[in-house]
Amino acid sequence: MHISNDPHRYDDLLALPHPTSKKHKRMSRENRAAQFSPFAALTGYDALVDETARFTEMRTELDEQHKSALDEILRLLLEHIGEKPEIGIRYFVPDLRKFGGEFLDYRGRLLRIDAFEGSLLFEDGLKIAIEDVFDIQSPYSVGI
């Protein structure tokens, strides 16, 4: 096999018309450019980086004085549960994907305190574990 080193060996091809298919229509510039876009070899990598950067708070351990004050508020709320007292509550929600979580604030009418299950049930159906409660504002607050 002989390979020519002549720099003009393809000059005759340059003058030919652009080949056009009779079966397929011409590809748009956008679709043609998309063929050459970067390939995401690490599928999910960007989502993982975003998840790692997402901020979570640490659960705060309550001291004994704070726990006693919360217990007293819960006892008073239990005495007045028939009135469906409106309270404000700050509680911790553990993150399902990584260590930590977030503190949420909620205001609503307390329907029931379930000591067996260890939860507070509100009129709108929200249930909060007592162990996740950080603070309660109620008409019966004793100053935390």
GROMACS .gro file of C-alpha atoms in nm:
model
  144
    1MET     CA    1   0.000   0.000   0.000
    2HIS     CA    2   0.134   0.335  -0.103
    3ILE     CA    3   0.050   0.657   0.089
    4SER     CA    4   0.109   0.978  -0.094
    5ASN     CA    5   0.268   1.275   0.082
    6ASP     CA    6   0.120   1.518  -0.170
    7PRO     CA    7  -0.049   1.803   0.031
    8HIS     CA    8  -0.296   1.857  -0.256
    9ARG     CA    9  -0.416   1.499  -0.286
   10TYR     CA   10  -0.772   1.586  -0.164
   11ASP     CA   11  -0.822   1.911  -0.353
   12ASP     CA   12  -1.068   1.742  -0.591
   13LEU     CA   13  -1.295   1.656  -0.294
   14LEU     CA   14  -1.315   2.016  -0.172
   15ALA     CA   15  -1.505   2.122  -0.481
   16LEU     CA   16  -1.777   1.857  -0.441
   17PRO     CA   17  -2.121   1.960  -0.308
   18HIS     CA   18  -2.208   1.880   0.057
   19PRO     CA   19  -2.366   1.533   0.076
   20THR     CA   20  -2.737   1.543   0.168
   21SER     CA   21  -2.940   1.240   0.267
   22LYS     CA   22  -3.261   1.170   0.079
   23LYS     CA   23  -3.400   0.970   0.379
   24HIS     CA   24  -3.311   1.192   0.675
   25LYS     CA   25  -3.362   1.564   0.723
   26ARG     CA   26  -3.066   1.777   0.818
   27MET     CA   27  -2.980   1.799   1.190
   28SER     CA   28  -3.029   2.139   1.355
   29ARG     CA   29  -2.725   2.328   1.485
   30GLU     CA   30  -2.847   2.284   1.845
   31ASN     CA   31  -2.876   1.907   1.815
   32ARG     CA   32  -2.545   1.884   1.636
   33ALA     CA   33  -2.375   2.090   1.908
   34ALA     CA   34  -2.534   1.873   2.178
   35GLN     CA   35  -2.341   1.575   2.043
   36PHE     CA   36  -2.023   1.743   2.158
   37SER     CA   37  -2.140   1.862   2.502
   38PRO     CA   38  -1.943   1.737   2.803
   39PHE     CA   39  -2.020   1.388   2.919
   40ALA     CA   40  -2.113   1.350   3.287
   41ALA     CA   41  -1.904   1.044   3.369
   42LEU     CA   42  -1.976   1.072   3.742
   43THR     CA   43  -2.355   1.051   3.747
   44GLY     CA   44  -2.488   1.196   4.070
   45TYR     CA   45  -2.161   1.364   4.166
   46ASP     CA   46  -2.308   1.716   4.158
   47ALA     CA   47  -2.601   1.606   4.375
   48LEU     CA   48  -2.358   1.448   4.622
   49VAL     CA   49  -2.153   1.767   4.643
   50ASP     CA   50  -2.471   1.971   4.700
   51GLU     CA   51  -2.587   1.728   4.971
   52THR     CA   52  -2.251   1.744   5.148
   53ALA     CA   53  -2.261   2.124   5.144
   54ARG     CA   54  -2.617   2.136   5.281
   55PHE     CA   55  -2.613   2.276   5.635
   56THR     CA   56  -2.763   2.084   5.926
   57GLU     CA   57  -2.782   2.188   6.290
   58MET     CA   58  -2.678   1.977   6.586
   59ARG     CA   59  -2.932   1.865   6.844
   60THR     CA   60  -2.883   2.064   7.164
   61GLU     CA   61  -2.871   1.868   7.488
   62LEU     CA   62  -3.087   2.030   7.753
   63ASP     CA   63  -2.957   2.082   8.104
   64GLU     CA   64  -3.155   1.954   8.403
   65GLN     CA   65  -3.304   2.295   8.484
   66HIS     CA   66  -3.435   2.334   8.128
   67LYS     CA   67  -3.579   1.978   8.133
   68SER     CA   68  -3.753   2.047   8.466
   69ALA     CA   69  -3.907   2.368   8.332
   70LEU     CA   70  -4.037   2.183   8.022
   71ASP     CA   71  -4.178   1.906   8.241
   72GLU     CA   72  -4.362   2.167   8.453
   73ILE     CA   73  -4.509   2.333   8.141
   74LEU     CA   74  -4.623   1.993   8.011
   75ARG     CA   75  -4.782   1.912   8.348
   76LEU     CA   76  -4.973   2.244   8.343
   77LEU     CA   77  -5.076   2.190   7.981
   78LEU     CA   78  -5.206   1.845   8.072
   79GLU     CA   79  -5.423   2.001   8.345
   80HIS     CA   80  -5.575   2.238   8.085
   81ILE     CA   81  -5.582   1.999   7.787
   82GLY     CA   82  -5.964   2.023   7.765
   83GLU     CA   83  -5.926   2.391   7.669
   84LYS     CA   84  -5.708   2.297   7.370
   85PRO     CA   85  -5.448   2.560   7.460
   86GLU     CA   86  -5.268   2.736   7.177
   87ILE     CA   87  -4.894   2.699   7.221
   88GLY     CA   88  -4.575   2.782   7.037
   89ILE     CA   89  -4.317   2.510   7.023
   90ARG     CA   90  -3.959   2.481   6.900
   91TYR     CA   91  -3.854   2.126   6.820
   92PHE     CA   92  -3.576   1.934   6.651
   93VAL     CA   93  -3.631   1.729   6.335
   94PRO     CA   94  -3.350   1.483   6.257
   95ASP     CA   95  -3.224   1.485   5.899
   96LEU     CA   96  -3.301   1.165   5.710
   97ARG     CA   97  -2.986   1.175   5.495
   98LYS     CA   98  -2.706   1.303   5.715
   99PHE     CA   99  -2.602   1.370   6.073
  100GLY     CA  100  -2.785   1.656   6.243
  101GLY     CA  101  -3.115   1.814   6.149
  102GLU     CA  102  -3.300   2.140   6.194
  103PHE     CA  103  -3.501   2.326   6.455
  104LEU     CA  104  -3.854   2.417   6.352
  105ASP     CA  105  -4.103   2.653   6.511
  106TYR     CA  106  -4.472   2.572   6.519
  107ARG     CA  107  -4.785   2.730   6.665
  108GLY     CA  108  -5.109   2.543   6.710
  109ARG     CA  109  -5.379   2.410   6.942
  110LEU     CA  110  -5.269   2.118   7.156
  111LEU     CA  111  -5.519   1.833   7.139
  112ARG     CA  112  -5.349   1.561   7.345
  113ILE     CA  113  -5.034   1.474   7.539
  114ASP     CA  114  -4.967   1.104   7.495
  115ALA     CA  115  -4.739   1.004   7.784
  116PHE     CA  116  -4.731   0.638   7.674
  117GLU     CA  117  -4.610   0.724   7.323
  118GLY     CA  118  -4.419   1.032   7.441
  119SER     CA  119  -4.572   1.274   7.195
  120LEU     CA  120  -4.777   1.590   7.158
  121LEU     CA  121  -5.072   1.578   6.918
  122PHE     CA  122  -5.207   1.899   6.769
  123GLU     CA  123  -5.550   1.979   6.630
  124ASP     CA  124  -5.423   1.980   6.270
  125GLY     CA  125  -5.275   1.628   6.310
  126LEU     CA  126  -4.911   1.723   6.366
  127LYS     CA  127  -4.739   1.489   6.611
  128ILE     CA  128  -4.415   1.589   6.782
  129ALA     CA  129  -4.206   1.358   7.001
  130ILE     CA  130  -4.159   1.506   7.348
  131GLU     CA  131  -3.790   1.416   7.336
  132ASP     CA  132  -3.752   1.649   7.034
  133VAL     CA  133  -3.907   1.949   7.213
  134PHE     CA  134  -3.661   2.228   7.287
  135ASP     CA  135  -3.891   2.508   7.401
  136ILE     CA  136  -4.262   2.572   7.466
  137GLN     CA  137  -4.442   2.906   7.486
  138SER     CA  138  -4.782   2.872   7.646
  139PRO     CA  139  -5.012   3.068   7.877
  140TYR     CA  140  -4.870   2.843   8.151
  141SER     CA  141  -4.497   2.895   8.080
  142VAL     CA  142  -4.281   2.914   8.388
  143GLY     CA  143  -3.986   3.089   8.224
  144ILE     CA  144  -3.726   2.869   8.061
   0.00000   0.00000   0.00000
